[in-house]
GROMACS .gro file of C-alpha atoms in nm:
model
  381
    1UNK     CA    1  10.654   5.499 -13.165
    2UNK     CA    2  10.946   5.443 -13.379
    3UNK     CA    3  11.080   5.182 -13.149
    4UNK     CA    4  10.740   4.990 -13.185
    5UNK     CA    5  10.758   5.082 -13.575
    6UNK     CA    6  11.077   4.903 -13.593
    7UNK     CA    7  10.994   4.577 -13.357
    8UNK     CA    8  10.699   4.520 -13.543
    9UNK     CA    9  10.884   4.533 -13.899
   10UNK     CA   10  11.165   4.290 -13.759
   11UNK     CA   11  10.895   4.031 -13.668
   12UNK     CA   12  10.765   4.045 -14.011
   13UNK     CA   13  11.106   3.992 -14.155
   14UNK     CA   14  11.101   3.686 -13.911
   15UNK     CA   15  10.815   3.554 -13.982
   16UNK     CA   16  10.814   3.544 -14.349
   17UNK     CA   17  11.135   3.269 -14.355
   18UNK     CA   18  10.891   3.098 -14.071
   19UNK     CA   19  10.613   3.053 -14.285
   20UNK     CA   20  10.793   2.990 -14.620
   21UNK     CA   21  10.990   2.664 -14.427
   22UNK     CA   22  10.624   2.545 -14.304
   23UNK     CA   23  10.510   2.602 -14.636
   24UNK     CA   24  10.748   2.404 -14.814
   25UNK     CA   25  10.697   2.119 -14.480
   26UNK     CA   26  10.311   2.116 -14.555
   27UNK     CA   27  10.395   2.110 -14.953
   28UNK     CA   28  10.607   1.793 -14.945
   29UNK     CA   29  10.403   1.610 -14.705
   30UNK     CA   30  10.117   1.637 -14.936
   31UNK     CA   31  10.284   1.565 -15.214
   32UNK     CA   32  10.515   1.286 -15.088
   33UNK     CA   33  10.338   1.101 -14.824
   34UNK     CA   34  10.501   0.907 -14.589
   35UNK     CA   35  10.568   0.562 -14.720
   36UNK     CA   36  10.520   0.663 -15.104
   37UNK     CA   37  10.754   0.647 -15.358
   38UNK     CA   38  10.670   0.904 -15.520
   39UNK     CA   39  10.969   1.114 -15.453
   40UNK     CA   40  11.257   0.820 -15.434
   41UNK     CA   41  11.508   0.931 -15.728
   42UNK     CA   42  11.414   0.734 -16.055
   43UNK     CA   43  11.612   0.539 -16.320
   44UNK     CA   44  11.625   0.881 -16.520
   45UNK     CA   45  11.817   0.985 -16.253
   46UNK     CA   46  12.220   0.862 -16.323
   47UNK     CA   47  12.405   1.047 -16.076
   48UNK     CA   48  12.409   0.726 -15.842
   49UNK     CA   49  12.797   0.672 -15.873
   50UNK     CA   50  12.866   0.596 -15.544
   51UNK     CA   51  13.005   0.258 -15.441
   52UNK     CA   52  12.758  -0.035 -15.471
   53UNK     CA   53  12.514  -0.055 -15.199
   54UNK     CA   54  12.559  -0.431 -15.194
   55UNK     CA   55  12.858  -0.610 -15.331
   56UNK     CA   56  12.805  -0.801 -15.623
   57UNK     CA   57  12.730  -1.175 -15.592
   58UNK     CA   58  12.897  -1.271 -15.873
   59UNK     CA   59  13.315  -1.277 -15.916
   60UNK     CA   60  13.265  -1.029 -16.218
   61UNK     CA   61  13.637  -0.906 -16.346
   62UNK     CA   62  13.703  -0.597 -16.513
   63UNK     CA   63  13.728  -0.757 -16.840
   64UNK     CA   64  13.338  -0.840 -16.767
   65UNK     CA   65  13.236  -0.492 -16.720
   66UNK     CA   66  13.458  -0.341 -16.942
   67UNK     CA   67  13.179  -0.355 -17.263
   68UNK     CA   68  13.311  -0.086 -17.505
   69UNK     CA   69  13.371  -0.202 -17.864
   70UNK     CA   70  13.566  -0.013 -18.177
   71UNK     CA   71  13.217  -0.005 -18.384
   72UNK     CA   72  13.313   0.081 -18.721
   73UNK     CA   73  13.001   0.166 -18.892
   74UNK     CA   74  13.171   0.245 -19.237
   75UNK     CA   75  13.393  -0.086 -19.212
   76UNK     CA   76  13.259  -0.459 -19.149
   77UNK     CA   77  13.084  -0.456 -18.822
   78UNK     CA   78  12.746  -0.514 -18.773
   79UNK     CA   79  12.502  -0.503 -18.470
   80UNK     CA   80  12.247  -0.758 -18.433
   81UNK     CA   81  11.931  -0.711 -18.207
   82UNK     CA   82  11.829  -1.047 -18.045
   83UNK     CA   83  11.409  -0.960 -18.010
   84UNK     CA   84  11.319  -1.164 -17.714
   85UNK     CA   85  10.891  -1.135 -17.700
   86UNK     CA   86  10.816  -0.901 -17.450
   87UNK     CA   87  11.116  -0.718 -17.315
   88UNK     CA   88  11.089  -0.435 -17.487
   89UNK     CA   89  11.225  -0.500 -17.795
   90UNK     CA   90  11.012  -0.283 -17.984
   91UNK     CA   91  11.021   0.036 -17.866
   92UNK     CA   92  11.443  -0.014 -17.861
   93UNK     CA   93  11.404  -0.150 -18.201
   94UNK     CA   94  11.300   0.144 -18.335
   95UNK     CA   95  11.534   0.368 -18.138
   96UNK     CA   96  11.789   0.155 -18.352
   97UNK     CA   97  11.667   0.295 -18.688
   98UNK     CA   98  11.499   0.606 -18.578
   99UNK     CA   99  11.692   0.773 -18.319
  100UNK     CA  100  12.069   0.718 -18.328
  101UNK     CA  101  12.272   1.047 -18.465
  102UNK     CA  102  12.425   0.909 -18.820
  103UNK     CA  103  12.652   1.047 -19.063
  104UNK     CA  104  12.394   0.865 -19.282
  105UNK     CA  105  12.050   0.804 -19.116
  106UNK     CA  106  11.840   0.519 -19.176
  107UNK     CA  107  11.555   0.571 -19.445
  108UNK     CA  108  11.252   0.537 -19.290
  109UNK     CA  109  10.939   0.568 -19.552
  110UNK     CA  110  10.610   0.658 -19.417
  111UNK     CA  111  10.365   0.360 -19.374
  112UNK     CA  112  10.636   0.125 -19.364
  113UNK     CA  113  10.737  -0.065 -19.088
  114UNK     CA  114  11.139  -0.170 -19.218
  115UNK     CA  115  11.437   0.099 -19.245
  116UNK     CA  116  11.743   0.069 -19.475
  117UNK     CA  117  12.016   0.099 -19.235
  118UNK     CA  118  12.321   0.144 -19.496
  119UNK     CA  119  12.715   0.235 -19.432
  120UNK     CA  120  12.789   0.649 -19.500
  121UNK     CA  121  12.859   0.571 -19.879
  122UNK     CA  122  12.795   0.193 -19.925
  123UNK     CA  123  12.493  -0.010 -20.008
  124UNK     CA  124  12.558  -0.260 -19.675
  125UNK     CA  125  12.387  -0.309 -19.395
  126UNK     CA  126  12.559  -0.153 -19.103
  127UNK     CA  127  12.239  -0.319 -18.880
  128UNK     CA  128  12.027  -0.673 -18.822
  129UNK     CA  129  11.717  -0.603 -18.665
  130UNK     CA  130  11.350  -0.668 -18.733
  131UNK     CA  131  11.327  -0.285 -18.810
  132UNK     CA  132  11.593  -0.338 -19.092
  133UNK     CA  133  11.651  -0.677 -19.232
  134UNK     CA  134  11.320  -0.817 -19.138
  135UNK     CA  135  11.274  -1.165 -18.970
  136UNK     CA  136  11.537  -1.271 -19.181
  137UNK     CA  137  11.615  -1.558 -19.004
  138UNK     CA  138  11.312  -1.653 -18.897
  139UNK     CA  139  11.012  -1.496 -18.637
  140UNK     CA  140  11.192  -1.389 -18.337
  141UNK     CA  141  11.487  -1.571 -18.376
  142UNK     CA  142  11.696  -1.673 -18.062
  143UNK     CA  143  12.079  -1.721 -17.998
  144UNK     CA  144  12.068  -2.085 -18.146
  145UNK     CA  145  11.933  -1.960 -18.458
  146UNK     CA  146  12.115  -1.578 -18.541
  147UNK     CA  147  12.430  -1.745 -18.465
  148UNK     CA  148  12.411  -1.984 -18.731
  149UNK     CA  149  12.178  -1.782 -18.974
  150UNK     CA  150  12.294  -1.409 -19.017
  151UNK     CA  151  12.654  -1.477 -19.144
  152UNK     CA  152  12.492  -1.671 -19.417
  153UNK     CA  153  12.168  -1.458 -19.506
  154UNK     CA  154  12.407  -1.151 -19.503
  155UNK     CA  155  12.659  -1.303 -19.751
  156UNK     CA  156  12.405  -1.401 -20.013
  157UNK     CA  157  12.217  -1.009 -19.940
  158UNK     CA  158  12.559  -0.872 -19.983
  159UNK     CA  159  12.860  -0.927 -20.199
  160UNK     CA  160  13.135  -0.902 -19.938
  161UNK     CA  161  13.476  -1.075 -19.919
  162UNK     CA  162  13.562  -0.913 -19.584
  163UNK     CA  163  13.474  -1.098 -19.264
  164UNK     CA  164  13.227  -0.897 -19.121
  165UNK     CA  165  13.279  -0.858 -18.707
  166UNK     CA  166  12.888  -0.943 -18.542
  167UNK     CA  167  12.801  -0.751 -18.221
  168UNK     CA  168  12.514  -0.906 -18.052
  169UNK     CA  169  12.263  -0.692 -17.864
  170UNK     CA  170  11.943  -0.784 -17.647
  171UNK     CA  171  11.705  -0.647 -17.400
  172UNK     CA  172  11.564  -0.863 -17.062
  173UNK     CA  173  11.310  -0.734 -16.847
  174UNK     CA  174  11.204  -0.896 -16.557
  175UNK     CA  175  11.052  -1.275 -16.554
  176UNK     CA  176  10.731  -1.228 -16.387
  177UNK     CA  177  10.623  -0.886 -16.588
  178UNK     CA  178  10.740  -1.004 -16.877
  179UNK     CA  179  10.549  -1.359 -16.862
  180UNK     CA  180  10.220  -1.162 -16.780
  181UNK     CA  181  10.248  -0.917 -17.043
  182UNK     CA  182  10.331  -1.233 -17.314
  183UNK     CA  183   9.969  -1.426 -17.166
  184UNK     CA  184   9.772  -1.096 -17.243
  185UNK     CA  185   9.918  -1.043 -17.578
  186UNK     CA  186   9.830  -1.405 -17.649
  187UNK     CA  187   9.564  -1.356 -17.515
  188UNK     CA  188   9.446  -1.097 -17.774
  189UNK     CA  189   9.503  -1.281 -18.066
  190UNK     CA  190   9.917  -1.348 -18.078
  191UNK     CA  191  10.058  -1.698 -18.177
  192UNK     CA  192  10.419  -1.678 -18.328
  193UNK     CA  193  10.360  -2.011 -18.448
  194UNK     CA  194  10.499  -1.888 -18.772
  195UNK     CA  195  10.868  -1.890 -18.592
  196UNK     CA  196  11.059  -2.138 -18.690
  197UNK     CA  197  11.316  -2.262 -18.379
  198UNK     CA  198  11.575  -2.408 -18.617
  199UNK     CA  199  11.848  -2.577 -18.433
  200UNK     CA  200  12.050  -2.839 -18.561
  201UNK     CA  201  11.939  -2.781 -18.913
  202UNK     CA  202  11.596  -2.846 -18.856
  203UNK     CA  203  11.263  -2.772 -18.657
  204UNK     CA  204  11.115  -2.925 -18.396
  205UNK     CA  205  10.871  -3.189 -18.420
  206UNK     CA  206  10.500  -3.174 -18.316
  207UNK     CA  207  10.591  -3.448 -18.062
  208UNK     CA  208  10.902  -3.274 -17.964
  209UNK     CA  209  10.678  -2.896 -17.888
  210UNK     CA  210  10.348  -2.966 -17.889
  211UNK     CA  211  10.099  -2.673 -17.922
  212UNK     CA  212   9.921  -2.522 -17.643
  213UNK     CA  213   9.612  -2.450 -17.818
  214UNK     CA  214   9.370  -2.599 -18.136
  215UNK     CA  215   9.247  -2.357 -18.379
  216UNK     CA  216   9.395  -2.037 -18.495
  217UNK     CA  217   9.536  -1.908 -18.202
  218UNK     CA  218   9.459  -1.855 -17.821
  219UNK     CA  219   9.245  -1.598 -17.741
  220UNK     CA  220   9.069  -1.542 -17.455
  221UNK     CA  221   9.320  -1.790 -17.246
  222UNK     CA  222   9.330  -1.729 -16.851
  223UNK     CA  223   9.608  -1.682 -16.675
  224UNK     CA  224   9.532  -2.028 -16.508
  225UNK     CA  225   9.530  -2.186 -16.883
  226UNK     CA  226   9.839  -2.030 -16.988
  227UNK     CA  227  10.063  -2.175 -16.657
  228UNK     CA  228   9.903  -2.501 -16.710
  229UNK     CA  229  10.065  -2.568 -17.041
  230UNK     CA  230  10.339  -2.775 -16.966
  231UNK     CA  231  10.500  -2.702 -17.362
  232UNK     CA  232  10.425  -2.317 -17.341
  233UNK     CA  233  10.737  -2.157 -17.454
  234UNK     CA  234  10.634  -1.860 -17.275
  235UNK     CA  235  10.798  -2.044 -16.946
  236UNK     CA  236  11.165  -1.968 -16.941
  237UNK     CA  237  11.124  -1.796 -17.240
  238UNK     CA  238  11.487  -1.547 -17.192
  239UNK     CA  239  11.698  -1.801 -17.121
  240UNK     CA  240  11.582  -2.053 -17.404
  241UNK     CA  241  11.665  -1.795 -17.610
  242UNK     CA  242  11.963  -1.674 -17.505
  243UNK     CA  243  12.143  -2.056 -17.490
  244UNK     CA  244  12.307  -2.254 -17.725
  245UNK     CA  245  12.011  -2.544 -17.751
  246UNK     CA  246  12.232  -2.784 -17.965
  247UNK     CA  247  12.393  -2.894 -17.601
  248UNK     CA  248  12.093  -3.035 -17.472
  249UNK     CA  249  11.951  -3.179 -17.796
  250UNK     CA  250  11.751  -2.887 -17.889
  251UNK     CA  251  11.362  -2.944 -17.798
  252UNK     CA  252  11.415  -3.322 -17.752
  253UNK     CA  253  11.351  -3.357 -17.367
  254UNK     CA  254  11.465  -3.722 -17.357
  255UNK     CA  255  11.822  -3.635 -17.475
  256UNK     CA  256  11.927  -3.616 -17.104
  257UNK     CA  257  11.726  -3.564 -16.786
  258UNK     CA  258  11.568  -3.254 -16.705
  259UNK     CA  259  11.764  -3.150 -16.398
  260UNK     CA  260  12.111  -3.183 -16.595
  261UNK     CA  261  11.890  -3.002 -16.865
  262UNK     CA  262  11.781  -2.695 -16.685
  263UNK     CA  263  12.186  -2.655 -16.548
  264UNK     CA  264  12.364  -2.656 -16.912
  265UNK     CA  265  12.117  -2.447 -17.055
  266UNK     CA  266  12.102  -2.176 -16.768
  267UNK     CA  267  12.496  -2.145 -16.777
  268UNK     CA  268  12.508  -2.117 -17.150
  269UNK     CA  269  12.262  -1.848 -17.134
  270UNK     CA  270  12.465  -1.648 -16.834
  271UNK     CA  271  12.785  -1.732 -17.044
  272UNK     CA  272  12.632  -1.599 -17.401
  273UNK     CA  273  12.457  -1.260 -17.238
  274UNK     CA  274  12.802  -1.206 -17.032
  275UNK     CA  275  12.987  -1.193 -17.386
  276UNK     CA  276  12.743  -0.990 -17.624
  277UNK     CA  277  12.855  -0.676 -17.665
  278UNK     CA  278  12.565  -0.526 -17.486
  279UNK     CA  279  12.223  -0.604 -17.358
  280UNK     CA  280  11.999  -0.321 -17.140
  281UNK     CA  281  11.720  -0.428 -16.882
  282UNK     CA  282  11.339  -0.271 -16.966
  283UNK     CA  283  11.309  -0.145 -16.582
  284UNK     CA  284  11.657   0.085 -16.649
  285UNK     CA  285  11.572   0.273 -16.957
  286UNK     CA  286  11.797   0.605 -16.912
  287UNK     CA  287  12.106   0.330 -16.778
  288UNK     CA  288  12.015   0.144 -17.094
  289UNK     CA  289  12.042   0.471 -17.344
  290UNK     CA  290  12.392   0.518 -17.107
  291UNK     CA  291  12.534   0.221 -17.172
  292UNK     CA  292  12.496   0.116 -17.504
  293UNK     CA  293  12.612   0.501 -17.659
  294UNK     CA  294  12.885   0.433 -17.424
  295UNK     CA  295  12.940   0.080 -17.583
  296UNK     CA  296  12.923   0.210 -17.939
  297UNK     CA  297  13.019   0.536 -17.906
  298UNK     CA  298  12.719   0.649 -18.057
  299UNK     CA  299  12.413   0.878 -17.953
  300UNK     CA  300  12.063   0.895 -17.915
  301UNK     CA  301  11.863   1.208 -18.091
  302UNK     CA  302  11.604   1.193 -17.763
  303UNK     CA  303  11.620   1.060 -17.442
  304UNK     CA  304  11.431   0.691 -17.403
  305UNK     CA  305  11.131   0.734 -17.171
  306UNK     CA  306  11.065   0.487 -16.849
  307UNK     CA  307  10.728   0.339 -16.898
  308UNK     CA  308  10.578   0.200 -16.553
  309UNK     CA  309  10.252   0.200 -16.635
  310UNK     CA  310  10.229  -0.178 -16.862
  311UNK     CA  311   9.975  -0.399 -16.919
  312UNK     CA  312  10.129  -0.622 -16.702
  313UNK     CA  313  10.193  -0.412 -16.410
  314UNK     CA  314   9.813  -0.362 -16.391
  315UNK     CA  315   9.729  -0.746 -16.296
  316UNK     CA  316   9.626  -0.778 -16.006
  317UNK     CA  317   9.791  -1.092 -15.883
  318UNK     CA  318   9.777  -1.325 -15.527
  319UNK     CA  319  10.106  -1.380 -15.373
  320UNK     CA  320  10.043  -1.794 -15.426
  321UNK     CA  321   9.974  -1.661 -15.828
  322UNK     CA  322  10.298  -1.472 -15.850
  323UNK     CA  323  10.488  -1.769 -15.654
  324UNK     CA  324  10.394  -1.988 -15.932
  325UNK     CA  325  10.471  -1.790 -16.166
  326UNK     CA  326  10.828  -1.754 -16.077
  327UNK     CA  327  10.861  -2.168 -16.056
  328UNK     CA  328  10.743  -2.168 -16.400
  329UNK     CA  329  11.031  -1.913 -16.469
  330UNK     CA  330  11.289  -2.056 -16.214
  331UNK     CA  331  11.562  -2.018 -16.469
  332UNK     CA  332  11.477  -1.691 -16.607
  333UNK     CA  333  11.453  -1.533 -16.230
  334UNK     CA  334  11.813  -1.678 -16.192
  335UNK     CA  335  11.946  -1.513 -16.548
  336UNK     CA  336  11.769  -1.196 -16.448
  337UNK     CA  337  11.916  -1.152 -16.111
  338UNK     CA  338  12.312  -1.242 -16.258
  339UNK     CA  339  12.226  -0.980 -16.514
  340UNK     CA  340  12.080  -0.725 -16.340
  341UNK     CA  341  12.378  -0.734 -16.094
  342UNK     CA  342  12.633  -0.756 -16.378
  343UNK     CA  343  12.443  -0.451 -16.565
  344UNK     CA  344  12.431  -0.202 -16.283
  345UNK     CA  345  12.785  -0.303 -16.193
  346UNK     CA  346  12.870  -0.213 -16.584
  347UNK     CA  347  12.688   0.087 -16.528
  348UNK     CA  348  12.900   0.235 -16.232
  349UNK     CA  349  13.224   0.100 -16.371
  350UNK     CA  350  13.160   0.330 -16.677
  351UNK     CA  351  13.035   0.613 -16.481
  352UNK     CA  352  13.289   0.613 -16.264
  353UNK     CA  353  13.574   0.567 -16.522
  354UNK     CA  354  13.414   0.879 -16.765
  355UNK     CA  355  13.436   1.082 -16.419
  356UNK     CA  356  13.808   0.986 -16.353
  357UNK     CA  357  13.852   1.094 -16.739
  358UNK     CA  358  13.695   1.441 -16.722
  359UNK     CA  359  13.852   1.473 -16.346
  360UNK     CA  360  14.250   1.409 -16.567
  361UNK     CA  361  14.081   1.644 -16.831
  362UNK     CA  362  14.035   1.866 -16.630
  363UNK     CA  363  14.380   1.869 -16.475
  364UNK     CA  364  14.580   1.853 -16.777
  365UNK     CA  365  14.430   2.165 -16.911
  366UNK     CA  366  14.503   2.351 -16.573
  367UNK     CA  367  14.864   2.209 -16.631
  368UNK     CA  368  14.870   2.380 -16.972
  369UNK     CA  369  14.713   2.693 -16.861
  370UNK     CA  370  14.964   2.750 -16.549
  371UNK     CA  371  15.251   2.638 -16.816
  372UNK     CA  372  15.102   2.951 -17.057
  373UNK     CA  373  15.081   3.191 -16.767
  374UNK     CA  374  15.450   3.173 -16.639
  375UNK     CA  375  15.671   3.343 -16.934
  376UNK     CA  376  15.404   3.626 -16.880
  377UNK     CA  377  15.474   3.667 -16.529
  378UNK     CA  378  15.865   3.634 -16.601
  379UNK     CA  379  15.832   3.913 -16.835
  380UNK     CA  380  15.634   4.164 -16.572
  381UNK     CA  381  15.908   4.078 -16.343
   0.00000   0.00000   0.00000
């Protein structure tokens, strides 16, 4: 009887582990489904410092991905946020002046949409961003026009005899979601036809960028409408922003023709994101947060938060649709793939140099704590 006692309690201890593993089996089949992606590791997750799966494309040198910067917030230096429509640029906006640890935090008021970002002590601007200055230099103002615009609007805001030192910022998020999610927002209601596109000390002409629409704005547009718009600015929108426009003439088309066009100002856009001080990519939010307090050596209160679920990414589009979209954008799905490569490979170059860091840390301390230990075990000898 005791034998069968015993038998019977040793299958029970058996089968328990049994069941639990099936358990678990059932449990993650249900949950992730073969084929999902429910349960492939997200951007939140950084602990990806492996090797690159794929070697980079472009002959970046270490110079490229090396992108940290002596910000001295009390000093001269100033960061400027390039807003490019659509990327983004809000919600990281307002992590600017709402969510970085300061000695001195920006003011935010209740009920009002600007911040005064000033220096620990000072009554300067340590910050030029819609959030803080305004549209100071015009509505969503692009490389062309900050460049030539801030140093001057911030020497008559501030009397300063110091050269201040200008670290460019921007965000880019991927040319197809970010050209649908720019036709429904104008097609609620949004124009930007108060912006002003300086370049060369002056705005374009009506010939030179004619509208897309008559009346106040262009509501109600299809998607059909919007890509049939041969002026809408909406197409290559990134990298007109991000070039220098006074080499091709600014918005006249007949300066040159349209092939040597679309070459100058796709390399001048590469050449100006490669040399800001930082930009982050709206698909990598928790890389993003990673690399610019890494840049600045500064830190987010709270974590940024990946948003999947857009406007955009619930259009339901045909495969011909999406094709054309990306002709439309041929130049911005060029800058987007050199800069997502360059930004992951800035990623894992900084991940992998704080690990070799903590990893000599770590073994200088152990050097100092055998050194400590060895007079105490001469004197017990």
């Amino acid at each position: 009887m005791n034998l069968l006692q015993t038998m019977s309690e040793s299958s029970k201890l058996i089968l328990v582990p049994i069941l639990a593993v099936l358990f678990v089996m059932i449990g993650y089949q249900y949950i992730c489904p073969a084929g999902s992606n429910s349960c492939h590791f997200k951007d939140s997750d950084l602990d990806d410092d492996g090797p690159p799966k794929l070697p980079s494309k472009f002959n970046f040198t270490e110079r490229d991905l090396d992108r940290h910067v002596e910000f001295n917030i009390k000093g001269d230096d100033v960061i400027v946020f390039l807003h490019i429509q659509k990327t983004g640029g809000t919600t990281f906006g307002r992590h600017l002046v709402r969510n970085i640890r300061l000695e001195q935090p920006c003011d935010c008021k209740p009920g009002q949409k600007k911040c005064t970002c000033h220096r620990p002590g000072k009554e300067e601007s340590w910050l030029f961003s819609r959030f803080s200055t305004g549209w100071s230099c015009g509505l969503h103002a692009d490389w062309t026009e900050l460049t030539n615009c801030v140093p001057v609007v911030m020497d008559k805001k501030e009397a300063q005899r110091n050269k201040r030192n200008f670290y460019y910022i921007t965000m880019l998020r991927d040319p197809v979601s970010r050209y649908l999610s720019e036709w429904k927002h104008v097609q609620r209601g949004a124009t930007w036809k108060t912006a002003l596109h300086m370049c060369d000390r002056r705005s374009p002409t009506q010939d030179e960028l004619p509208t897309c629409y008559s009346g106040d704005d262009w509501s109600g547009v299809t998607l059909k409408e919007f890509m049939n718009c041969q002026s809408n600015l909406a197409n290559n929108r990134q990298v007109r922003m991000l070039a220098d426009l006074s080499l091709v003439g600014c918005y006249n088309m007949s300066s040159m023709n349209e092939s040597q066009r679309n070459h100058i100002l796709l390399s001048s856009a590469m050449s100006n994101l490669k040399n800001m001080a930082f930009y982050g990519l709206t698909e990598f939010q928790r890389k993003t947060q990673y690399l610019f307090e890494r840049t600045f050596s500064l830190r987010f209160i709270s974590a940024f938060t990946q948003i999947n679920s857009t406007r955009a990414a619930n259009v339901d589009l045909s495969e011909a649709v999406r094709r054309r979209i990306e002709e439309l954008n041929f130049l911005d799905v060029q800058l987007y793939e050199y800069a997502k490569d360059l930004f992951l490979q800035r990623f894992q170059y900084t991940r992998q140099r704080e690990h070799q860091e903590v990893r000599l840390k770590r073994r200088e301390e152990r050097h100092r704590s055998d050194g400590s230990r060895e007079p105490e075990l001469k004197d017990k000898a």
